Tab-separated table of C-alpha atoms and ligand atoms in Angstrom:
chain	number	residue	atom	x	y	z
W	1	UNK	CA	-94.766	-176.516	93.473
W	2	UNK	CA	-94.998	-174.876	96.911
W	3	UNK	CA	-98.312	-173.999	98.610
W	4	UNK	CA	-97.502	-170.297	98.141
W	5	UNK	CA	-96.983	-170.809	94.405
W	6	UNK	CA	-100.269	-172.712	94.115
W	7	UNK	CA	-102.089	-169.949	95.955
W	8	UNK	CA	-100.494	-167.272	93.760
W	9	UNK	CA	-101.557	-169.221	90.664
W	10	UNK	CA	-105.131	-169.351	91.950
W	11	UNK	CA	-105.160	-165.603	92.509
W	12	UNK	CA	-103.887	-164.899	88.987
W	13	UNK	CA	-106.567	-167.239	87.633
W	14	UNK	CA	-109.195	-165.398	89.676
W	15	UNK	CA	-108.065	-162.006	88.312
W	16	UNK	CA	-108.241	-163.366	84.733
W	17	UNK	CA	-111.729	-164.714	85.368
W	18	UNK	CA	-112.824	-161.259	86.610
W	19	UNK	CA	-111.243	-159.668	83.538
W	20	UNK	CA	-113.249	-162.011	81.331
W	21	UNK	CA	-116.461	-161.083	83.129
W	22	UNK	CA	-115.675	-157.373	82.707
W	23	UNK	CA	-114.891	-157.861	79.014
W	24	UNK	CA	-118.283	-159.514	78.613
W	25	UNK	CA	-119.885	-156.726	80.698
W	26	UNK	CA	-121.093	-159.261	83.246
W	27	UNK	CA	-121.573	-157.621	86.667
W	28	UNK	CA	-119.109	-158.696	89.343
W	29	UNK	CA	-120.800	-159.982	92.485
W	30	UNK	CA	-120.182	-158.318	95.850
W	31	UNK	CA	-117.967	-161.206	97.009
W	32	UNK	CA	-115.902	-161.108	93.799
W	33	UNK	CA	-115.358	-157.345	94.045
W	34	UNK	CA	-114.384	-157.567	97.713
W	35	UNK	CA	-111.943	-160.388	96.933
W	36	UNK	CA	-110.370	-158.237	94.211
W	37	UNK	CA	-109.936	-155.184	96.442
W	38	UNK	CA	-108.457	-157.343	99.200
W	39	UNK	CA	-105.736	-158.769	96.943
W	40	UNK	CA	-102.350	-157.996	98.371
W	41	UNK	CA	-99.765	-155.941	96.506
W	42	UNK	CA	-98.028	-159.095	95.175
W	43	UNK	CA	-100.853	-159.284	92.643
W	44	UNK	CA	-101.332	-155.612	91.885
W	45	UNK	CA	-99.524	-155.778	88.523
W	46	UNK	CA	-101.598	-158.776	87.390
W	47	UNK	CA	-104.710	-156.795	88.299
W	48	UNK	CA	-103.435	-153.674	86.514
W	49	UNK	CA	-102.669	-155.684	83.363
W	50	UNK	CA	-106.245	-157.003	83.379
W	51	UNK	CA	-107.760	-153.563	84.021
W	52	UNK	CA	-105.665	-152.157	81.179
W	53	UNK	CA	-107.088	-154.724	78.737
W	54	UNK	CA	-110.621	-153.889	79.905
W	55	UNK	CA	-109.993	-150.151	79.462
W	56	UNK	CA	-108.636	-150.679	75.938
W	57	UNK	CA	-111.546	-152.932	75.021
W	58	UNK	CA	-114.182	-150.313	75.895
W	59	UNK	CA	-112.329	-147.024	75.569
W	60	UNK	CA	-109.467	-147.547	73.130
W	61	UNK	CA	-106.341	-145.487	73.605
W	62	UNK	CA	-107.949	-142.062	73.795
W	63	UNK	CA	-107.822	-140.064	77.001
W	64	UNK	CA	-110.508	-137.526	77.713
W	65	UNK	CA	-109.271	-134.352	79.396
W	66	UNK	CA	-111.263	-131.940	81.555
W	67	UNK	CA	-110.513	-128.652	83.190
W	68	UNK	CA	-112.520	-126.651	85.700
W	69	UNK	CA	-113.007	-123.150	86.993
W	70	UNK	CA	-113.624	-122.329	90.624
W	71	UNK	CA	-116.531	-119.999	89.876
W	72	UNK	CA	-117.691	-119.316	93.440
W	73	UNK	CA	-115.450	-120.125	96.357
W	74	UNK	CA	-115.637	-120.559	100.114
W	75	UNK	CA	-118.378	-119.642	102.622
W	76	UNK	CA	-119.903	-123.099	102.289
W	77	UNK	CA	-122.415	-124.011	105.003
W	78	UNK	CA	-121.722	-127.732	104.483
W	79	UNK	CA	-119.130	-129.456	106.671
W	80	UNK	CA	-117.373	-131.914	104.326
W	81	UNK	CA	-114.358	-133.029	106.353
W	82	UNK	CA	-111.823	-132.846	103.503
W	83	UNK	CA	-112.855	-129.484	102.067
W	84	UNK	CA	-111.052	-126.186	102.533
W	85	UNK	CA	-114.158	-124.271	101.424
W	86	UNK	CA	-116.352	-125.395	104.301
W	87	UNK	CA	-117.089	-122.566	106.725
W	88	UNK	CA	-116.330	-125.066	109.488
W	89	UNK	CA	-112.707	-125.284	108.225
W	90	UNK	CA	-109.984	-122.764	108.966
W	91	UNK	CA	-107.975	-123.454	105.839
W	92	UNK	CA	-107.930	-119.930	104.420
W	93	UNK	CA	-109.443	-120.960	101.067
W	94	UNK	CA	-110.254	-118.095	98.692
W	95	UNK	CA	-113.707	-116.593	99.216
W	96	UNK	CA	-115.612	-114.913	96.384
W	97	UNK	CA	-119.116	-114.818	94.928
W	98	UNK	CA	-120.111	-116.082	91.504
W	99	UNK	CA	-117.698	-114.762	88.870
W	100	UNK	CA	-118.943	-113.009	85.729
W	101	UNK	CA	-119.588	-114.890	82.479
W	102	UNK	CA	-116.480	-113.429	80.780
W	103	UNK	CA	-114.279	-115.073	83.373
W	104	UNK	CA	-115.950	-118.448	82.714
W	105	UNK	CA	-115.487	-118.125	78.945
W	106	UNK	CA	-111.862	-117.134	79.522
W	107	UNK	CA	-111.373	-120.192	81.772
W	108	UNK	CA	-112.865	-122.507	79.140
W	109	UNK	CA	-110.560	-121.103	76.457
W	110	UNK	CA	-107.543	-121.558	78.730
W	111	UNK	CA	-108.597	-125.165	79.384
W	112	UNK	CA	-108.985	-125.835	75.659
W	113	UNK	CA	-105.523	-124.402	75.028
W	114	UNK	CA	-104.294	-127.043	77.513
W	115	UNK	CA	-105.961	-129.863	75.560
W	116	UNK	CA	-109.208	-130.036	77.571
W	117	UNK	CA	-112.395	-130.643	75.593
W	118	UNK	CA	-114.612	-130.727	78.667
W	119	UNK	CA	-114.984	-127.788	80.985
W	120	UNK	CA	-116.643	-127.688	84.393
W	121	UNK	CA	-118.053	-124.662	86.191
W	122	UNK	CA	-117.755	-125.392	89.908
W	123	UNK	CA	-119.387	-123.441	92.747
W	124	UNK	CA	-119.180	-123.957	96.492
W	125	UNK	CA	-122.312	-124.280	98.597
W	126	UNK	CA	-125.216	-126.579	99.287
W	127	UNK	CA	-126.779	-126.191	95.859
W	128	UNK	CA	-130.165	-125.204	94.494
W	129	UNK	CA	-132.719	-127.672	95.764
W	130	UNK	CA	-134.790	-126.875	98.881
W	131	UNK	CA	-132.653	-124.438	100.876
W	132	UNK	CA	-130.586	-123.218	97.903
W	133	UNK	CA	-130.786	-119.832	96.177
W	134	UNK	CA	-132.880	-119.667	92.976
W	135	UNK	CA	-131.458	-116.236	92.113
W	136	UNK	CA	-127.919	-117.610	91.830
W	137	UNK	CA	-129.221	-120.492	89.736
W	138	UNK	CA	-130.659	-118.009	87.208
W	139	UNK	CA	-127.309	-116.261	87.014
W	140	UNK	CA	-125.402	-119.535	86.544
W	141	UNK	CA	-127.835	-120.573	83.805
W	142	UNK	CA	-127.178	-117.243	82.027
W	143	UNK	CA	-123.436	-117.866	82.275
W	144	UNK	CA	-123.841	-121.378	80.832
W	145	UNK	CA	-125.835	-119.836	77.984
W	146	UNK	CA	-122.987	-117.422	77.247
W	147	UNK	CA	-120.488	-120.275	77.387
W	148	UNK	CA	-122.455	-122.329	74.863
W	149	UNK	CA	-122.614	-119.379	72.472
W	150	UNK	CA	-118.940	-118.531	72.712
W	151	UNK	CA	-117.040	-121.815	73.200
W	152	UNK	CA	-116.966	-125.148	71.387
W	153	UNK	CA	-116.389	-127.050	74.621
W	154	UNK	CA	-118.335	-129.855	76.326
W	155	UNK	CA	-120.120	-127.996	79.120
W	156	UNK	CA	-120.295	-129.429	82.611
W	157	UNK	CA	-121.184	-127.863	85.965
W	158	UNK	CA	-120.877	-128.829	89.607
W	159	UNK	CA	-123.264	-126.669	91.603
W	160	UNK	CA	-124.210	-128.905	94.514
W	161	UNK	CA	-127.566	-130.466	95.241
W	162	UNK	CA	-130.200	-129.750	92.589
W	163	UNK	CA	-133.678	-130.977	91.748
W	164	UNK	CA	-135.088	-131.926	88.370
W	165	UNK	CA	-136.476	-128.425	87.685
W	166	UNK	CA	-133.023	-126.895	88.206
W	167	UNK	CA	-131.439	-129.605	86.046
W	168	UNK	CA	-133.946	-128.909	83.254
W	169	UNK	CA	-133.213	-125.178	83.463
W	170	UNK	CA	-129.463	-125.749	83.197
W	171	UNK	CA	-129.903	-128.169	80.320
W	172	UNK	CA	-132.079	-125.655	78.465
W	173	UNK	CA	-129.283	-123.103	78.925
W	174	UNK	CA	-126.824	-125.443	77.176
W	175	UNK	CA	-125.404	-127.636	79.940
W	176	UNK	CA	-124.476	-131.144	78.737
W	177	UNK	CA	-123.215	-132.838	81.864
W	178	UNK	CA	-123.622	-132.407	85.617
W	179	UNK	CA	-121.014	-133.317	88.178
W	180	UNK	CA	-122.030	-134.288	91.675
W	181	UNK	CA	-119.913	-136.573	93.836
W	182	UNK	CA	-121.296	-139.008	96.377
W	183	UNK	CA	-117.840	-138.544	97.978
W	184	UNK	CA	-117.775	-141.920	99.755
W	185	UNK	CA	-119.826	-144.974	100.674
W	186	UNK	CA	-123.273	-144.502	102.191
W	187	UNK	CA	-122.089	-146.317	105.354
W	188	UNK	CA	-119.079	-143.972	105.778
W	189	UNK	CA	-120.765	-140.702	104.798
W	190	UNK	CA	-121.672	-139.612	108.378
W	191	UNK	CA	-117.914	-139.504	109.093
W	192	UNK	CA	-117.455	-137.076	106.220
W	193	UNK	CA	-120.482	-134.787	106.194
W	194	UNK	CA	-123.256	-134.170	108.704
W	195	UNK	CA	-125.020	-131.155	107.179
W	196	UNK	CA	-126.903	-133.024	104.480
W	197	UNK	CA	-128.025	-136.562	103.891
W	198	UNK	CA	-126.460	-139.028	101.441
W	199	UNK	CA	-129.890	-139.531	99.924
W	200	UNK	CA	-129.929	-135.869	98.829
W	201	UNK	CA	-126.806	-136.562	96.751
W	202	UNK	CA	-128.366	-139.717	95.321
W	203	UNK	CA	-131.548	-137.749	94.512
W	204	UNK	CA	-129.438	-135.148	92.672
W	205	UNK	CA	-127.949	-137.858	90.459
W	206	UNK	CA	-131.405	-139.223	89.715
W	207	UNK	CA	-132.761	-135.709	88.952
W	208	UNK	CA	-129.939	-135.022	86.482
W	209	UNK	CA	-130.529	-138.351	84.756
W	210	UNK	CA	-134.255	-137.669	84.591
W	211	UNK	CA	-133.467	-134.333	82.925
W	212	UNK	CA	-131.491	-136.219	80.257
W	213	UNK	CA	-127.970	-134.991	81.004
W	214	UNK	CA	-124.819	-137.030	81.429
W	215	UNK	CA	-123.819	-137.578	85.057
W	216	UNK	CA	-120.257	-137.350	86.359
W	217	UNK	CA	-120.259	-138.764	89.873
W	218	UNK	CA	-117.579	-140.334	92.015
W	219	UNK	CA	-115.765	-139.560	95.205
W	220	UNK	CA	-112.647	-139.083	97.221
W	221	UNK	CA	-110.493	-141.868	98.639
W	222	UNK	CA	-108.172	-142.010	101.606
W	223	UNK	CA	-110.612	-140.487	104.117
W	224	UNK	CA	-110.350	-143.515	106.415
W	225	UNK	CA	-112.938	-145.607	104.581
W	226	UNK	CA	-112.391	-149.367	104.439
W	227	UNK	CA	-111.683	-151.346	101.263
W	228	UNK	CA	-115.202	-152.781	101.440
W	229	UNK	CA	-116.615	-149.258	101.627
W	230	UNK	CA	-114.750	-148.441	98.398
W	231	UNK	CA	-116.558	-151.347	96.772
W	232	UNK	CA	-119.805	-150.177	98.373
W	233	UNK	CA	-119.583	-146.803	96.608
W	234	UNK	CA	-118.739	-148.484	93.293
W	235	UNK	CA	-121.855	-150.641	93.623
W	236	UNK	CA	-124.004	-147.561	94.352
W	237	UNK	CA	-122.560	-145.850	91.257
W	238	UNK	CA	-123.266	-148.956	89.207
W	239	UNK	CA	-126.846	-149.016	90.446
W	240	UNK	CA	-127.255	-145.298	89.610
W	241	UNK	CA	-125.795	-145.959	86.142
W	242	UNK	CA	-123.660	-142.797	86.158
W	243	UNK	CA	-121.651	-142.042	83.015
W	244	UNK	CA	-118.333	-140.873	84.355
W	245	UNK	CA	-116.626	-141.557	87.679
W	246	UNK	CA	-114.124	-139.022	89.007
W	247	UNK	CA	-111.638	-140.531	91.437
W	248	UNK	CA	-110.034	-138.065	93.837
W	249	UNK	CA	-107.358	-138.866	96.389
W	250	UNK	CA	-107.252	-136.946	99.651
W	251	UNK	CA	-104.792	-134.087	99.733
W	252	UNK	CA	-105.009	-133.265	103.455
W	253	UNK	CA	-105.342	-129.520	103.832
W	254	UNK	CA	-104.329	-127.813	107.058
W	255	UNK	CA	-107.347	-126.413	108.840
W	256	UNK	CA	-109.717	-129.169	107.652
W	257	UNK	CA	-110.875	-132.106	109.784
W	258	UNK	CA	-108.783	-134.417	107.572
W	259	UNK	CA	-105.532	-132.492	107.994
W	260	UNK	CA	-103.840	-135.356	109.883
W	261	UNK	CA	-105.214	-138.244	107.840
W	262	UNK	CA	-102.274	-140.514	106.903
W	263	UNK	CA	-101.709	-141.083	103.164
W	264	UNK	CA	-102.535	-144.392	101.455
W	265	UNK	CA	-99.692	-146.204	99.645
W	266	UNK	CA	-99.696	-145.408	95.887
W	267	UNK	CA	-100.196	-149.091	94.945
W	268	UNK	CA	-103.331	-149.229	97.088
W	269	UNK	CA	-104.689	-146.236	95.161
W	270	UNK	CA	-103.864	-147.817	91.788
W	271	UNK	CA	-105.734	-150.889	92.996
W	272	UNK	CA	-108.846	-148.763	93.606
W	273	UNK	CA	-108.726	-147.541	89.998
W	274	UNK	CA	-108.285	-151.094	88.685
W	275	UNK	CA	-111.123	-152.492	90.800
W	276	UNK	CA	-113.420	-149.638	89.689
W	277	UNK	CA	-112.607	-150.486	86.037
W	278	UNK	CA	-113.609	-154.103	86.718
W	279	UNK	CA	-116.845	-153.176	88.519
W	280	UNK	CA	-117.782	-150.391	86.067
W	281	UNK	CA	-116.124	-151.657	82.882
W	282	UNK	CA	-117.937	-149.512	80.300
W	283	UNK	CA	-117.867	-146.205	82.182
W	284	UNK	CA	-115.476	-143.277	81.970
W	285	UNK	CA	-113.069	-143.328	84.899
W	286	UNK	CA	-111.467	-139.967	85.502
W	287	UNK	CA	-108.530	-139.221	87.770
W	288	UNK	CA	-109.106	-135.884	89.447
W	289	UNK	CA	-107.625	-134.163	92.510
W	290	UNK	CA	-104.756	-135.476	94.603
W	291	UNK	CA	-103.058	-137.435	91.795
W	292	UNK	CA	-99.716	-135.622	91.947
W	293	UNK	CA	-99.348	-135.678	95.727
W	294	UNK	CA	-100.509	-139.248	96.341
W	295	UNK	CA	-99.184	-141.162	93.342
W	296	UNK	CA	-96.007	-139.187	92.753
W	297	UNK	CA	-93.855	-141.091	90.196
W	298	UNK	CA	-96.598	-143.679	89.718
W	299	UNK	CA	-99.110	-141.220	88.275
W	300	UNK	CA	-98.540	-142.302	84.684
W	301	UNK	CA	-99.807	-145.758	85.722
W	302	UNK	CA	-103.373	-144.516	86.226
W	303	UNK	CA	-104.228	-145.313	82.604
W	304	UNK	CA	-102.746	-148.801	82.762
W	305	UNK	CA	-104.781	-149.253	85.944
W	306	UNK	CA	-107.962	-148.523	83.998
W	307	UNK	CA	-108.577	-144.766	83.890
W	308	UNK	CA	-109.460	-143.202	80.531
W	309	UNK	CA	-109.784	-139.605	81.607
W	310	UNK	CA	-108.012	-137.037	83.715
W	311	UNK	CA	-108.104	-133.421	84.748
W	312	UNK	CA	-105.447	-130.935	83.749
W	313	UNK	CA	-104.558	-127.621	85.312
W	314	UNK	CA	-105.452	-126.534	88.805
W	315	UNK	CA	-108.068	-128.037	91.078
W	316	UNK	CA	-110.438	-126.011	93.245
W	317	UNK	CA	-108.151	-124.974	96.048
W	318	UNK	CA	-104.948	-126.844	95.211
W	319	UNK	CA	-102.593	-126.650	92.224
W	320	UNK	CA	-102.051	-129.353	89.622
W	321	UNK	CA	-98.818	-129.653	87.672
W	322	UNK	CA	-98.357	-127.801	84.347
W	323	UNK	CA	-100.717	-129.145	81.656
W	324	UNK	CA	-97.875	-129.705	79.176
W	325	UNK	CA	-96.384	-132.323	81.531
W	326	UNK	CA	-99.671	-134.242	81.498
W	327	UNK	CA	-99.987	-134.007	77.707
W	328	UNK	CA	-96.417	-135.273	77.351
W	329	UNK	CA	-97.141	-138.117	79.768
W	330	UNK	CA	-100.157	-139.146	77.657
W	331	UNK	CA	-98.206	-139.102	74.381
W	332	UNK	CA	-95.211	-140.893	75.962
W	333	UNK	CA	-97.591	-143.697	76.903
W	334	UNK	CA	-98.683	-144.054	73.264
W	335	UNK	CA	-102.120	-142.652	74.114
W	336	UNK	CA	-103.867	-139.709	72.478
W	337	UNK	CA	-106.146	-136.923	73.644
W	338	UNK	CA	-109.812	-137.416	72.838
W	339	UNK	CA	-111.723	-134.716	70.946
W	340	UNK	CA	-115.056	-133.369	72.186
M	401	SF4	S1	-117.257	-130.264	99.156
M	401	SF4	FE1	-118.722	-128.765	98.301
M	401	SF4	S2	-120.485	-128.946	99.679
M	401	SF4	FE2	-118.778	-129.891	100.776
M	401	SF4	S3	-117.920	-128.208	102.024
M	401	SF4	FE3	-116.787	-128.232	100.082
M	401	SF4	S4	-117.815	-126.758	98.764
M	401	SF4	FE4	-119.208	-127.254	100.445
């Protein structure tokens, strides 16, 4: 046996040992997680096979589907480098104030017709803690109330930074889950956003948990962060004990600070999903924006790589592919769509 073969055998053994730890819900150490994310592409399919077994063990073969509505767009005072809705971007994103409740109910029904059982109301802006507007929060809470009366859908919202009082108000109105991304690792965040502090995002997650709602919290990859910084965010999410982790891939939009960011190879992105499944084995891992553009023909592999959830329909400022193509992809893979 050559040295290369021996080394390859050791790496496969290492991946299987990490799979075993994940199956037993034993936390991976920092060094183990970094070694996994630094595996070269020769071993990506061994890693995917392991992540697939871990996904099946905890999540079965059901895929949870979400859809969203862009309920208030543009004019955002924050300066997130990837976002077309930031007022510091010149991306020409749509600009409108909070839509009426009817439009939200209509959006939820359209999402359900596409197979989604979870529906997210998403607004641009800083949010509702400290410098945010309480008046808009009241209006959003009314809209959530209408949604809970008129639609049998799992209700989620992404309204920016909130405190526990705002979270309690939204929960009382019928909200079941709150989405708030950390976006990236703490150590990379200053490269992405300078208008608020990472700790405000962390505090939002803690406030939502304290209010007793599910938390959907992840980030966006391909911003120039290192592999170690990808692990760093996963460890922060593990420490925060979030319920669902949305994984977005950068779709560089002209007029944003990230417009010239080079794309990551699709296999590198599948590796992120697989490593997240190993670090966060029991959690929901959801593939969100940028899937079509970045993974192209490899997008059906996201479930084998460890994801158990995805978004259908359009994203905030970019278009997804038709929902029927995603539903077909899920059934072709022998998977089924999860109910509420
Ligand atoms: S990601 Fe959210 S907070 Fe950041 S600029 Fe875009 S809309 Fe504003």
